Amino acid sequence: MSTPSESTPPEIPSIKPGELDQDEVWWRDHQVWLQERGYLLRPRYRPDWVPSWLAGKGKYYDYEDGQRLPHGQLIDAMRVADGATVVLKQVLRTEHPYEVAITGFLTSESLKSNPKNHCVPIHEVLQVPEDGNIQILVMPLLRKFYDPRFLTVGEAVEFCRQAFEGLQFIHEHHVAHRDISDLNIMMDPRPLFPQLFHFARPSETQDMRGTARYYTRTRYPVKYYFIDFGLSRKFDPAAGPPRSRPIWGGDRSVPEFHRSLGPCDPFPTDIYYIGNVVRTVLLQEYRGLDFMQPLVDEMVQTEPGKRPTIQEVVSRFELLMGSLSTWRLRSRLATRNENWLIRSIRVIAHAFRTIFYVLIFRPALPKP
């Protein structure tokens, strides 16, 4: 018979609205050390922080310092040396023993200058002094690749071109990502958002005094990046065919994982992952991309051995791009759920934008 202490789970301290949660407390407790290393956290995470809403009106969520972190392992900071906004990521060696090494390899000096490299750059790796299990990756501030939405066929095609090119680069260096999803592909937001945005409220300015204003991808092209190499593995081609046990990532629809948990080749699984991103985020959300359907269908087919390699995907996609006229690339990308009123407004806005971009010689395929 179990005692009450054995059967009752420990109580989790209640958190008042707007207070720091457990993950945020960790960042606050390391704020001084991080500042000594050259990274300044927002006022919310400083030891002397006093909530500003206590002396004002409104609810805590109306205030800049009332915003909790979307993900406890990630936090934004200002790099003291140049004022740049960066993101700090907490990595536990026991949970992701290869993440720092693989990310460092893919963004090393010899590889980071390769134009096909779309792996998130790492500015620095910090070792937490009192805990050898925790490392901090310092990365640029990125944004979800699909926000704001794509406006033209050319913008969507350019995303696919970069995504396929980036995965080709990763695979050519014998690394399987193993966790590609719409959460793990992001973009450099600086061309679109010159004043950036609030890390916890991306639709608002950094001071939360207004809506974050942005440009289109056609006017100011962006670069897309793969992030989160926590489940990735690097294979030695001399050791024979790559094999690894399935591990669930953000996309839990992988057909082969539902049939068997035995070791399998992770590279065709990456093809499924990237194909499923294109299928769910682009083909199922927008009209006008039907020319990509046959290629995507092959990438996400049930049998891994029948999927094309990333080299074949890139080659076939280049042929597809070559078949598209400039005006097809400039054509409006309509969302599938827009009503007649929204459609009318967007058609007119698109016509004026297109005329403007033609006059200032912006290419239909917005390469950065």
XYZ file of C-alpha atoms in Angstrom:
368
model
C 0.000 0.000 0.000
C 1.431 3.339 -0.995
C 1.719 6.240 1.375
C 0.089 9.599 0.579
C 3.489 11.098 -0.240
C 4.121 8.308 -2.755
C 0.763 8.491 -4.518
C 0.264 12.272 -4.543
C 2.276 14.189 -7.161
C 4.197 17.223 -5.902
C 2.267 20.473 -6.022
C 3.257 22.993 -8.648
C 3.395 26.497 -7.174
C 0.636 28.679 -8.562
C 1.755 31.593 -10.726
C -0.027 34.913 -10.576
C -1.005 36.497 -13.898
C 2.044 38.043 -15.545
C 4.584 36.532 -13.152
C 7.646 34.649 -14.375
C 7.098 30.955 -14.955
C 9.685 28.306 -14.054
C 11.570 28.546 -17.346
C 11.663 32.324 -17.182
C 13.036 32.233 -13.645
C 16.040 30.302 -14.986
C 16.783 33.094 -17.468
C 16.349 35.747 -14.772
C 18.776 33.917 -12.502
C 21.369 33.930 -15.311
C 20.762 37.507 -16.469
C 23.858 38.944 -14.796
C 26.113 36.237 -16.249
C 24.642 36.700 -19.706
C 25.185 40.463 -19.503
C 28.802 39.829 -18.540
C 29.070 37.694 -21.680
C 27.671 40.546 -23.763
C 23.935 39.774 -23.984
C 21.307 41.967 -22.317
C 17.870 40.517 -21.589
C 14.668 42.560 -21.575
C 13.682 44.301 -18.282
C 11.293 41.455 -17.411
C 14.249 39.140 -16.842
C 16.427 41.409 -14.736
C 16.762 40.806 -10.970
C 15.408 44.265 -10.078
C 12.331 44.001 -12.330
C 9.123 45.556 -11.013
C 6.036 44.832 -13.187
C 5.044 48.067 -14.891
C 1.323 47.270 -14.831
C 1.275 47.532 -11.043
C 1.616 51.297 -11.376
C -0.568 51.662 -14.473
C -3.941 50.785 -15.896
C -5.032 47.746 -17.859
C -4.091 44.092 -17.719
C -0.579 42.656 -17.588
C -0.799 41.367 -21.156
C -1.172 44.937 -22.423
C 2.362 45.748 -21.278
C 5.657 44.911 -22.950
C 7.083 43.372 -19.783
C 3.950 41.266 -19.275
C 4.703 38.939 -22.195
C 5.764 35.401 -21.311
C 8.158 33.471 -23.536
C 6.418 31.355 -26.209
C 9.010 28.620 -25.602
C 10.898 28.473 -22.336
C 14.156 27.315 -23.915
C 14.318 30.356 -26.217
C 14.733 34.003 -25.299
C 15.619 37.176 -27.143
C 18.470 39.443 -26.097
C 20.354 42.504 -27.250
C 23.985 41.968 -28.196
C 25.734 44.747 -26.299
C 28.567 45.073 -28.817
C 26.374 46.282 -31.667
C 22.789 46.476 -30.399
C 21.647 43.588 -32.607
C 18.709 41.442 -31.493
C 19.698 37.792 -31.098
C 18.055 34.637 -29.777
C 19.526 32.443 -27.059
C 18.647 28.756 -27.059
C 19.138 26.481 -24.080
C 20.449 23.038 -25.118
C 20.697 20.093 -22.706
C 23.504 17.678 -23.570
C 21.602 14.761 -22.020
C 18.583 15.342 -24.272
C 20.286 16.467 -27.484
C 23.926 15.353 -27.314
C 24.683 16.035 -30.997
C 22.886 19.350 -31.596
C 25.778 21.701 -30.857
C 28.319 19.590 -32.760
C 26.168 19.130 -35.880
C 25.012 22.748 -35.958
C 28.605 23.868 -35.504
C 29.759 21.593 -38.319
C 27.131 22.813 -40.788
C 27.880 26.467 -40.010
C 31.668 26.158 -39.717
C 33.979 28.623 -41.447
C 34.548 26.252 -44.358
C 30.821 25.767 -45.008
C 28.946 28.899 -43.942
C 29.993 30.888 -47.027
C 28.438 28.298 -49.363
C 25.405 29.999 -50.987
C 23.470 26.719 -50.755
C 23.866 26.643 -46.978
C 20.531 27.418 -45.339
C 21.385 26.238 -41.825
C 20.808 28.744 -39.039
C 24.052 30.609 -38.281
C 25.529 30.201 -34.804
C 27.235 33.343 -33.487
C 28.573 31.783 -30.314
C 28.188 28.824 -27.953
C 28.119 29.632 -24.230
C 28.724 27.088 -21.492
C 26.647 27.658 -18.358
C 29.297 27.879 -15.629
C 27.562 25.969 -12.831
C 25.955 23.254 -14.996
C 28.016 21.334 -17.555
C 24.830 19.853 -19.009
C 23.536 23.184 -20.336
C 24.903 25.094 -23.321
C 23.509 28.262 -24.879
C 23.422 28.738 -28.659
C 23.476 32.365 -29.778
C 21.574 32.749 -33.056
C 20.053 35.543 -35.152
C 16.434 36.510 -34.638
C 14.298 34.599 -37.149
C 10.593 34.438 -37.973
C 8.159 31.759 -39.177
C 8.721 31.356 -42.905
C 5.015 31.654 -43.785
C 4.303 34.848 -41.810
C 3.435 37.189 -43.444
C 1.655 35.161 -46.103
C 3.017 34.628 -49.615
C 1.537 37.040 -52.159
C 2.730 35.721 -55.541
C 3.536 32.415 -57.203
C 7.134 33.614 -57.493
C 7.433 34.162 -53.746
C 6.239 30.612 -53.019
C 8.458 29.136 -55.724
C 11.488 30.937 -54.314
C 10.773 29.518 -50.865
C 10.670 26.003 -52.329
C 13.863 26.606 -54.289
C 15.731 27.658 -51.162
C 14.244 24.885 -49.019
C 15.161 22.159 -51.508
C 18.606 23.684 -52.045
C 19.169 23.869 -48.287
C 18.190 20.260 -47.711
C 20.414 19.213 -50.604
C 23.333 20.943 -48.869
C 22.572 19.148 -45.592
C 22.290 15.735 -47.256
C 25.441 16.256 -49.330
C 27.299 16.562 -46.043
C 25.826 13.255 -44.858
C 23.525 14.797 -42.258
C 19.875 13.804 -41.882
C 17.811 16.514 -40.213
C 15.065 14.147 -38.965
C 12.747 16.902 -37.714
C 11.756 19.096 -40.658
C 8.370 20.729 -40.161
C 6.707 24.107 -40.539
C 8.151 24.937 -37.107
C 11.749 24.255 -38.089
C 12.057 26.319 -41.254
C 12.296 30.050 -40.661
C 13.365 33.212 -42.429
C 15.610 36.189 -41.814
C 12.974 38.875 -41.111
C 15.214 41.932 -41.394
C 14.470 42.735 -45.064
C 10.704 42.573 -44.433
C 10.688 44.061 -40.929
C 13.349 46.790 -40.807
C 12.176 47.791 -37.302
C 11.776 44.123 -36.302
C 9.027 43.023 -33.886
C 8.398 41.819 -30.354
C 9.804 38.353 -29.736
C 6.748 37.172 -27.769
C 4.168 39.132 -29.813
C 5.443 39.037 -33.425
C 2.537 41.073 -34.765
C 3.589 44.099 -32.692
C 6.578 46.425 -32.511
C 9.364 45.764 -30.031
C 7.943 48.326 -27.600
C 4.384 47.057 -28.221
C 3.153 50.523 -29.117
C 1.853 49.556 -32.529
C 1.581 46.963 -35.266
C 4.862 45.767 -36.761
C 5.030 47.118 -40.308
C 6.521 45.034 -43.080
C 7.307 44.912 -46.798
C 6.650 42.128 -49.312
C 9.121 39.404 -50.252
C 9.107 40.619 -53.849
C 10.270 44.076 -52.856
C 12.841 42.883 -50.324
C 13.726 39.175 -50.778
C 14.470 37.027 -47.747
C 16.641 34.013 -46.989
C 15.144 30.902 -45.403
C 16.865 28.730 -42.801
C 16.598 25.271 -41.298
C 16.741 25.303 -37.507
C 16.718 22.822 -34.612
C 19.240 20.063 -35.257
C 18.510 18.384 -31.935
C 17.400 15.113 -33.587
C 19.868 15.279 -36.486
C 22.565 12.707 -37.093
C 25.713 12.696 -39.213
C 26.567 9.447 -41.002
C 29.804 8.030 -42.307
C 29.278 6.957 -45.935
C 32.114 4.436 -45.566
C 30.159 2.615 -42.839
C 27.493 1.380 -45.237
C 23.864 2.400 -45.800
C 22.667 4.896 -43.176
C 20.321 3.452 -40.604
C 18.760 4.931 -37.489
C 15.822 4.122 -35.273
C 12.744 6.264 -35.918
C 12.262 9.178 -33.598
C 9.158 11.345 -33.559
C 9.642 14.997 -34.370
C 7.147 17.771 -35.005
C 5.553 15.987 -37.971
C 3.973 12.779 -36.691
C 2.480 11.685 -40.008
C 5.512 9.802 -41.387
C 4.089 6.599 -42.958
C 7.069 4.324 -42.248
C 7.073 5.208 -38.545
C 3.491 3.970 -38.225
C 4.422 0.588 -39.709
C 7.631 -0.191 -37.852
C 10.009 1.246 -35.280
C 12.937 -0.707 -36.644
C 16.052 1.043 -38.010
C 15.513 2.713 -41.395
C 17.170 5.127 -43.793
C 16.440 8.656 -42.440
C 17.170 10.471 -45.719
C 13.936 9.453 -47.521
C 12.105 10.468 -44.347
C 13.580 13.969 -44.733
C 12.146 14.007 -48.280
C 8.731 13.191 -46.856
C 9.102 15.909 -44.235
C 9.956 18.701 -46.668
C 7.342 17.511 -49.154
C 4.718 17.539 -46.431
C 5.651 21.099 -45.473
C 5.100 22.208 -49.075
C 1.858 20.229 -49.262
C 0.311 21.530 -46.032
C 1.596 25.110 -45.945
C 1.443 25.927 -49.661
C -0.626 23.530 -51.781
C -3.442 23.131 -49.264
C -3.551 26.822 -48.360
C -3.142 28.547 -51.743
C -4.496 28.288 -55.280
C -2.215 28.524 -58.300
C 0.516 26.023 -57.361
C -0.964 22.945 -59.023
C 2.132 22.555 -61.214
C 3.971 21.363 -58.091
C 1.449 18.674 -57.165
C 3.008 15.720 -59.081
C 6.471 16.316 -57.561
C 5.096 16.737 -54.045
C 2.959 13.592 -54.427
C 6.110 11.598 -55.175
C 7.920 13.118 -52.206
C 5.207 12.137 -49.721
C 4.292 8.703 -51.062
C 3.981 5.918 -48.534
C 6.907 3.753 -49.670
C 10.217 5.463 -48.721
C 12.195 3.659 -51.421
C 10.025 5.200 -54.145
C 10.586 8.780 -53.054
C 13.049 10.835 -55.109
C 16.399 11.792 -53.610
C 16.953 15.447 -52.823
C 19.211 15.701 -55.899
C 16.323 14.457 -58.057
C 13.926 16.867 -56.349
C 16.227 19.825 -57.054
C 16.726 18.813 -60.701
C 13.010 18.356 -61.345
C 12.160 21.580 -59.574
C 14.623 23.498 -61.721
C 12.797 22.202 -64.797
C 9.493 23.310 -63.297
C 10.837 26.795 -62.610
C 12.129 27.030 -66.170
C 8.654 26.298 -67.504
C 7.052 29.225 -65.659
C 6.721 32.548 -67.443
C 7.509 35.843 -65.753
C 3.819 36.730 -65.627
C 2.958 33.361 -64.089
C 5.519 34.034 -61.364
C 4.065 37.503 -60.805
C 0.492 36.190 -60.625
C -1.408 36.546 -57.371
C -1.352 33.676 -54.916
C -4.916 33.418 -53.677
C -5.714 31.734 -50.383
C -8.330 29.004 -50.597
C -10.545 30.474 -47.871
C -10.823 34.084 -49.049
C -14.332 35.427 -49.607
C -15.455 37.646 -52.495
C -14.896 40.913 -50.625
C -11.355 40.044 -49.509
C -10.640 38.701 -52.995
C -11.736 41.948 -54.632
C -9.548 44.063 -52.358
C -6.536 41.799 -52.815
C -6.883 41.697 -56.610
C -6.809 45.495 -56.813
C -3.887 45.776 -54.374
C -1.976 43.100 -56.292
C -2.462 44.919 -59.602
C -1.002 48.156 -58.244
C 1.897 46.337 -56.543
C 2.732 44.444 -59.716
C 2.817 47.612 -61.814
C 5.070 49.253 -59.227
C 7.472 46.287 -59.061
C 7.713 46.113 -62.846
C 8.504 49.822 -62.999
C 11.303 49.519 -60.411
C 12.630 46.309 -62.028
C 11.955 43.931 -59.155
C 12.349 40.360 -60.462
C 9.380 38.002 -60.408
C 11.490 35.392 -58.588
C 12.719 37.245 -55.483
C 16.152 35.766 -54.806
C 18.046 37.409 -51.915
